PDB file of C-alpha atoms in Angstrom:
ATOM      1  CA  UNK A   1     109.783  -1.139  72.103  1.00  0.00           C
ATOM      2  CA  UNK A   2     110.989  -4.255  72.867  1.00  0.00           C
ATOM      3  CA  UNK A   3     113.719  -6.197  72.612  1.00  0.00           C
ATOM      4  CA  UNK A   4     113.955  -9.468  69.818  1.00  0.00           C
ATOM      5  CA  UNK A   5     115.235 -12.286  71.835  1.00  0.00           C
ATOM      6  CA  UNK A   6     118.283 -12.970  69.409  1.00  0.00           C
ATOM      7  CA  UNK A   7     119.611  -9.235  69.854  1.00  0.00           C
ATOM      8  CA  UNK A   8     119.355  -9.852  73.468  1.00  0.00           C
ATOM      9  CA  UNK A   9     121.461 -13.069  73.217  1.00  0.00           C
ATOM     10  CA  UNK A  10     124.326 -11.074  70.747  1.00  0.00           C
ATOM     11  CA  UNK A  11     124.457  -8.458  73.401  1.00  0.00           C
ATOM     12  CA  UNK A  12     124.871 -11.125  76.183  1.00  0.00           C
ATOM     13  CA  UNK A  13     127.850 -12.634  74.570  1.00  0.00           C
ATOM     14  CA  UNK A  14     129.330  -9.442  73.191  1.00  0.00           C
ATOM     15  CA  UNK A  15     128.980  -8.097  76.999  1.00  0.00           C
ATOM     16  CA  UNK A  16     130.672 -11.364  78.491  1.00  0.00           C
ATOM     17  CA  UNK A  17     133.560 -11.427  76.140  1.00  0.00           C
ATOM     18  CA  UNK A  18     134.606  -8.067  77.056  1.00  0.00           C
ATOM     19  CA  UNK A  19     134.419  -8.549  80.475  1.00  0.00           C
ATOM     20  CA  UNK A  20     136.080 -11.923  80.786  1.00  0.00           C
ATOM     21  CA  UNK A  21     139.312 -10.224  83.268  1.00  0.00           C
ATOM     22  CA  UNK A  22     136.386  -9.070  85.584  1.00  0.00           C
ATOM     23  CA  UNK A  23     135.791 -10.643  88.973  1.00  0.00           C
ATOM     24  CA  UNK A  24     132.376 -12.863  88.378  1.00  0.00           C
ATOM     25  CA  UNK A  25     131.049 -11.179  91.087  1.00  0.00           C
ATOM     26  CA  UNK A  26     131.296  -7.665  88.801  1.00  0.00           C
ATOM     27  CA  UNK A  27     130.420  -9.585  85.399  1.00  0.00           C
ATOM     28  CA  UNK A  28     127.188 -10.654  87.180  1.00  0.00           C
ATOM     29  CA  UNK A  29     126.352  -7.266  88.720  1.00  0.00           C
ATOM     30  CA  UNK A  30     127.165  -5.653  85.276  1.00  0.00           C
ATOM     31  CA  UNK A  31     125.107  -8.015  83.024  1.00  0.00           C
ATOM     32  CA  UNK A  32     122.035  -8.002  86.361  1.00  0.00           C
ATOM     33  CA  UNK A  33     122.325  -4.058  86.285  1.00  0.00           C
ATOM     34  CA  UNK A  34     122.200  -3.854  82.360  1.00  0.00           C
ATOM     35  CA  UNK A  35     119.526  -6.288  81.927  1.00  0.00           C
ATOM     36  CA  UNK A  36     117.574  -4.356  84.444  1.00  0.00           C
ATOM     37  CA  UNK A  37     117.722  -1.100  83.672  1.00  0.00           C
ATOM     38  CA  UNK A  38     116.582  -2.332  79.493  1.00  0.00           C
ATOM     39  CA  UNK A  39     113.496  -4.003  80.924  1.00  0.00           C
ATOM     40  CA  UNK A  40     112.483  -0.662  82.298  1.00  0.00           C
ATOM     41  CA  UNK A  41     113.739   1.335  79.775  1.00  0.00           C
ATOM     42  CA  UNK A  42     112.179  -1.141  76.756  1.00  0.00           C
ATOM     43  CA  UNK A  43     109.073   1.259  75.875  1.00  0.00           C
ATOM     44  CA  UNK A  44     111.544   4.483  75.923  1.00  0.00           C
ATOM     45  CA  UNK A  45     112.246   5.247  72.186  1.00  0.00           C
ATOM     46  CA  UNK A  46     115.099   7.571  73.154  1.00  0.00           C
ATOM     47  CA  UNK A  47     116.947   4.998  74.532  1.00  0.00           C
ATOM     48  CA  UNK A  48     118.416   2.226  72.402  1.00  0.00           C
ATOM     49  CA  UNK A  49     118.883  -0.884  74.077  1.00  0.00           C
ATOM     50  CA  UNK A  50     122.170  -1.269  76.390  1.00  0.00           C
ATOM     51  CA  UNK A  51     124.982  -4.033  76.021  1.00  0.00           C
ATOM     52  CA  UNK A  52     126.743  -2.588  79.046  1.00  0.00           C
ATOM     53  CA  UNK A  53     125.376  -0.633  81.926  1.00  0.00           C
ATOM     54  CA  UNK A  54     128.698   0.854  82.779  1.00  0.00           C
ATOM     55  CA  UNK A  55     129.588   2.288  79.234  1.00  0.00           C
ATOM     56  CA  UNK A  56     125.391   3.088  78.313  1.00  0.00           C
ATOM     57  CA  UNK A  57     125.167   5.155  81.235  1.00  0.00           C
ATOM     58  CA  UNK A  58     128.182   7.866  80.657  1.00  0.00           C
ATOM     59  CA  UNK A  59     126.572   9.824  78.800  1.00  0.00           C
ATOM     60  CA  UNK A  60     123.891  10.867  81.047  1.00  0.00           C
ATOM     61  CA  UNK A  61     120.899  10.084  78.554  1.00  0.00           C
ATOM     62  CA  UNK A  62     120.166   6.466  80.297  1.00  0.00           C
ATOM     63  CA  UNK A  63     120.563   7.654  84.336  1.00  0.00           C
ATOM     64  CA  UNK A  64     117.848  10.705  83.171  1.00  0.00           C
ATOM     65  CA  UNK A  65     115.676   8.070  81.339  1.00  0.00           C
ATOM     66  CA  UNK A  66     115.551   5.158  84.103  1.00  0.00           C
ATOM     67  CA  UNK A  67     114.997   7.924  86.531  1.00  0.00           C
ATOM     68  CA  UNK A  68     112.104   9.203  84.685  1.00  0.00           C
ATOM     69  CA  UNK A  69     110.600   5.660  84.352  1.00  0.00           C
ATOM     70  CA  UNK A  70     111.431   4.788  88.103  1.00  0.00           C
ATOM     71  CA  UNK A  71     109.759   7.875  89.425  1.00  0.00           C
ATOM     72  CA  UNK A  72     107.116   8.485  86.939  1.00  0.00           C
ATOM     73  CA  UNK A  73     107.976  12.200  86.299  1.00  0.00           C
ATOM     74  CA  UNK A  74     109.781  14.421  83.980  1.00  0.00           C
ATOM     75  CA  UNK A  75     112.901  15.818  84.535  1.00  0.00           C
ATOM     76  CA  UNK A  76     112.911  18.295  81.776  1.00  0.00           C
ATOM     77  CA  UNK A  77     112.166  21.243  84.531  1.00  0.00           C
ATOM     78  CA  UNK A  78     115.830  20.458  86.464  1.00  0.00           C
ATOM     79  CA  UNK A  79     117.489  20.516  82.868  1.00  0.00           C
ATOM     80  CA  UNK A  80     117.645  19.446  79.325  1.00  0.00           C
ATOM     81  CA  UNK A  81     119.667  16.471  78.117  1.00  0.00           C
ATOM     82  CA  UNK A  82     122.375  17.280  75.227  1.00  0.00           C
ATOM     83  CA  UNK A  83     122.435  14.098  72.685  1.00  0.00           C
ATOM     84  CA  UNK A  84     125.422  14.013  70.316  1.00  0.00           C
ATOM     85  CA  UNK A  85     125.352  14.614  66.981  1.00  0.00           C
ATOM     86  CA  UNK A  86     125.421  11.819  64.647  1.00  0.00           C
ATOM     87  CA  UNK A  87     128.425   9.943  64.596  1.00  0.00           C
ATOM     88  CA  UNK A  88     130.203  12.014  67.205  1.00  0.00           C
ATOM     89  CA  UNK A  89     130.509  11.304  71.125  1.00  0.00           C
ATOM     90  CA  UNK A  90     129.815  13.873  73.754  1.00  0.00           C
ATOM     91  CA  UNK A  91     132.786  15.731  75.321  1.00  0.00           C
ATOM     92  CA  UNK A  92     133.346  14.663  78.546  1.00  0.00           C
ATOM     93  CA  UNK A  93     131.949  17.928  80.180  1.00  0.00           C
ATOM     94  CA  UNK A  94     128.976  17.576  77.673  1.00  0.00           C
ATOM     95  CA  UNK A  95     128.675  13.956  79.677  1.00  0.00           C
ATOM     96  CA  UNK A  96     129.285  15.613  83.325  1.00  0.00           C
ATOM     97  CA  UNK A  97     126.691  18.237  82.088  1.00  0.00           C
ATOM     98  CA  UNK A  98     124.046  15.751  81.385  1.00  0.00           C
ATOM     99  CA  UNK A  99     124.489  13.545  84.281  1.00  0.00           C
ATOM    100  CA  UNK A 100     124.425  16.708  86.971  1.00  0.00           C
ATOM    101  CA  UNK A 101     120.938  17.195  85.911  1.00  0.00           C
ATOM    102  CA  UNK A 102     119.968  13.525  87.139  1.00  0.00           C
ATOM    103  CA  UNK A 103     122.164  14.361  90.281  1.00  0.00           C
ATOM    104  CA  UNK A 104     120.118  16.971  91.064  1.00  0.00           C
ATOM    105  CA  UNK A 105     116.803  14.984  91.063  1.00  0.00           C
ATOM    106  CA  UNK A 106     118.739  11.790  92.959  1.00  0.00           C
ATOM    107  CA  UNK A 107     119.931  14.483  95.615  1.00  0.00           C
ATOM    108  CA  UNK A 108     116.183  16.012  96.073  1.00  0.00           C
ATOM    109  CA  UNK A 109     114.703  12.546  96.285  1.00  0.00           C
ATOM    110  CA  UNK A 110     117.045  10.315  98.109  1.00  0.00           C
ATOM    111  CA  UNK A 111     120.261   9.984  99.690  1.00  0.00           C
ATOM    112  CA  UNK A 112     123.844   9.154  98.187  1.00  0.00           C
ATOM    113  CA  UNK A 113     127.369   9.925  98.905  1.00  0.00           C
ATOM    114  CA  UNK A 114     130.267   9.214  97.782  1.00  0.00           C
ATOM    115  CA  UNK A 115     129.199   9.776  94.108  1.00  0.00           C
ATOM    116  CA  UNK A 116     128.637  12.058  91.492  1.00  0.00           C
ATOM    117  CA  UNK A 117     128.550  12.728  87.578  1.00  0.00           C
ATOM    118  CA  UNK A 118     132.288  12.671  87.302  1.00  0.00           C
ATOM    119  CA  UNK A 119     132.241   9.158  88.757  1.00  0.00           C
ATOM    120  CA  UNK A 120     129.282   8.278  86.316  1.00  0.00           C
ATOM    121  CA  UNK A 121     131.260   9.501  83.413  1.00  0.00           C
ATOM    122  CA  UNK A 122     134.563   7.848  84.731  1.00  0.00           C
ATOM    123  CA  UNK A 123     133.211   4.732  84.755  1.00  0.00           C
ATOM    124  CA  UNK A 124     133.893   3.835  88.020  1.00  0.00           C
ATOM    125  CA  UNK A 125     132.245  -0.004  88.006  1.00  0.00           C
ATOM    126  CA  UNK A 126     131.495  -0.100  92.146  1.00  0.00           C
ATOM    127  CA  UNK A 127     130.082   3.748  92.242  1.00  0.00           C
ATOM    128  CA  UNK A 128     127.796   3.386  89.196  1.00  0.00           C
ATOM    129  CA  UNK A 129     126.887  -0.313  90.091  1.00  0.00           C
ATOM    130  CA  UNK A 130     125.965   1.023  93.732  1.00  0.00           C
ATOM    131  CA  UNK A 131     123.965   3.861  92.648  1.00  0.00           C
ATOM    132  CA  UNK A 132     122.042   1.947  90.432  1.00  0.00           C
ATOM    133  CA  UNK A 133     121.291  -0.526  93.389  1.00  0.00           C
ATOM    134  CA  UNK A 134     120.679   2.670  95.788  1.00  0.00           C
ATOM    135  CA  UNK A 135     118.080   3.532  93.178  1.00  0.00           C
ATOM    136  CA  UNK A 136     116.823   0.279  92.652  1.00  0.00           C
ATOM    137  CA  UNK A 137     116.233  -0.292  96.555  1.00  0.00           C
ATOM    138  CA  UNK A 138     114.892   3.434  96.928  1.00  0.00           C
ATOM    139  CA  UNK A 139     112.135   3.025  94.133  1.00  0.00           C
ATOM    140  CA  UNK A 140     111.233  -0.349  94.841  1.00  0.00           C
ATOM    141  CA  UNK A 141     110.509   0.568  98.926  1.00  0.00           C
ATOM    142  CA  UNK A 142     108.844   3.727  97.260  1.00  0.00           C
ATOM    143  CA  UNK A 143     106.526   1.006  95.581  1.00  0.00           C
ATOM    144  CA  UNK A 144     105.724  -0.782  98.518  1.00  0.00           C
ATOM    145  CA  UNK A 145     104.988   1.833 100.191  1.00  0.00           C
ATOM    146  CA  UNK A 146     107.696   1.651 103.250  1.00  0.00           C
ATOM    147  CA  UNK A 147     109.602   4.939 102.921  1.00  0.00           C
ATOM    148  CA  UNK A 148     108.631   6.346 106.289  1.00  0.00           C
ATOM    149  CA  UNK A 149     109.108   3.143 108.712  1.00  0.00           C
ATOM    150  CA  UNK A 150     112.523   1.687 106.935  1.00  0.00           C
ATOM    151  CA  UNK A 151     113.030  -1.209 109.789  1.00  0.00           C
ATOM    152  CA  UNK A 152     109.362  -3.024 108.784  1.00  0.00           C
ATOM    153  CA  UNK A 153     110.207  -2.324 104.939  1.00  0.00           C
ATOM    154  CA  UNK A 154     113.587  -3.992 105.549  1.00  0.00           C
ATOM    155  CA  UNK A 155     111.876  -6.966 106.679  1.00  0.00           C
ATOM    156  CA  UNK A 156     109.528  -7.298 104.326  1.00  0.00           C
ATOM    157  CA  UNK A 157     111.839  -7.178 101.913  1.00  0.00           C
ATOM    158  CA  UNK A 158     113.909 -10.072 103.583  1.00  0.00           C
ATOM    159  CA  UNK A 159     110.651 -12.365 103.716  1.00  0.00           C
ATOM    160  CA  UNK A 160     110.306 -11.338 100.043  1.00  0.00           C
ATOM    161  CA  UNK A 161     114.068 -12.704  98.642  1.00  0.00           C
ATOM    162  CA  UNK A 162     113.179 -15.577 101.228  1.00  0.00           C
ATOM    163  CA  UNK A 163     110.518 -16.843  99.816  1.00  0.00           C
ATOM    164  CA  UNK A 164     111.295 -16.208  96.107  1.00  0.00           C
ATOM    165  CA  UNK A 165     114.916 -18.190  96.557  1.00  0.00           C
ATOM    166  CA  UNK A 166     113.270 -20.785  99.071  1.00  0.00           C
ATOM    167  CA  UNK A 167     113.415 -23.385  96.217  1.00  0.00           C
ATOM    168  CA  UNK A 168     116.785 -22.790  95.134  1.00  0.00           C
ATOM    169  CA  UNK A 169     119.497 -24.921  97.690  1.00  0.00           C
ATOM    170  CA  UNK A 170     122.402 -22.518  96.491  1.00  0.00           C
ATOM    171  CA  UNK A 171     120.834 -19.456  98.138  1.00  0.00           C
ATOM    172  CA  UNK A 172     120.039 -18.414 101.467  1.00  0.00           C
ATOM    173  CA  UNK A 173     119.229 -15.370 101.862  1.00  0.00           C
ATOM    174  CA  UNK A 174     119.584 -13.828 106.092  1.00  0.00           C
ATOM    175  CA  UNK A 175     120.202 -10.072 105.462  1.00  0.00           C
ATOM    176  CA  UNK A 176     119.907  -7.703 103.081  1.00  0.00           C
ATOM    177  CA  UNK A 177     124.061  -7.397 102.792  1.00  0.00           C
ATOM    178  CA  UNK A 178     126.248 -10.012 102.931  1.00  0.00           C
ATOM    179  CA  UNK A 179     123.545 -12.498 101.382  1.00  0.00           C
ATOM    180  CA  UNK A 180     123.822 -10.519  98.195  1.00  0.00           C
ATOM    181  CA  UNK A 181     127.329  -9.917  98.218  1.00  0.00           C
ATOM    182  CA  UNK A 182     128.249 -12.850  95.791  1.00  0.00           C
ATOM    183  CA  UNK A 183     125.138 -11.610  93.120  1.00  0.00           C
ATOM    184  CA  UNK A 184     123.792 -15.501  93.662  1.00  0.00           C
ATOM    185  CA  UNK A 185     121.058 -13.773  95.215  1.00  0.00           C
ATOM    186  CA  UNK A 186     120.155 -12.478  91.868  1.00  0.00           C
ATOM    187  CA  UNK A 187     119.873 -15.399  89.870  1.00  0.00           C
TER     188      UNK A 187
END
């Protein structure tokens, strides 16, 4: 399933008008994260597309989805997923519910703190943004193979974002924190 380039651009300017109070730094981490998490989730069928990461994920149906897709394996023996009934929401436990069986697969697979599914279903922008970077980072090194020695995987990473921003004069990438701090790295 993917998705027709003029319902991306409607959910673009839907997701920027609601988020106009935001720090740009948030707006941009919001609409990256979002945009992100659709591309992987574009084949799902379960899974309509997102017009904001921090609203989509709540319910716990998206965090259980991308983490199936990220790590290539069910999740159905940890738990199974409650989806609401048409036209009605989930109860907030229904949402805390949901999202503790994802939290039980992030916490046998890598390492958080600081977070859980209350935060998730709160809405808490910088938990839910970080966790979906945390996951982002800890998949990706998965990919490339660099779990075990983190210090060479760091590095190749750097020389990665170096070389892919080397054209652009408005980003210079020398660490892995405070050069994406700003979310230029990400354009």
């Amino acid at each position: 399933m993917s998705i027709p380039a003029s319902e991306t651009e409607s959910l673009k300017r839907a997701s920027s008008r609601a988020n106009e109070s935001e720090p740009k730094w948030l707006r941009r981490q919001r609409r990256l994260f979002t945009n992100f998490c659709n591309a992987k989730l574009a084949d799902r069928d379960d899974i309509p597309p997102m017009t904001d990461i921090l609203e989509d994920i709540k319910d716990g149906r998206v965090l259980y989805a991308l983490l199936e897709v990220l790590s290539g394996q069910s999740l159905a023996p940890l738990g199974k997923i409650k989806k609401p009934k048409a036209g009605k929401e989930l109860s907030h436990i229904d949402k805390v519910a949901n999202l503790s069986i994802s939290f039980r697969y992030i916490h046998q697979t890598t390492k958080i703190v600081g977070i859980g599914p209350g935060d998730v279903a709160d809405g808490h922008s910088s938990l839910v943004l970080g966790l979906i970077w945390s996951l982002i980072v800890f998949f990706t090194a998965k990919d490339l193979g660099g779990l075990d020695d983190v210090s060479a995987l760091k590095k190749k990473i750097l020389k990665w974002c170096q070389k892919r921003t080397e054209k652009n004069p408005d980003v210079e990438i020398k660490n892995l924190k405070d050069s994406f701090m700003g979310g230029n790295a990400f354009l």
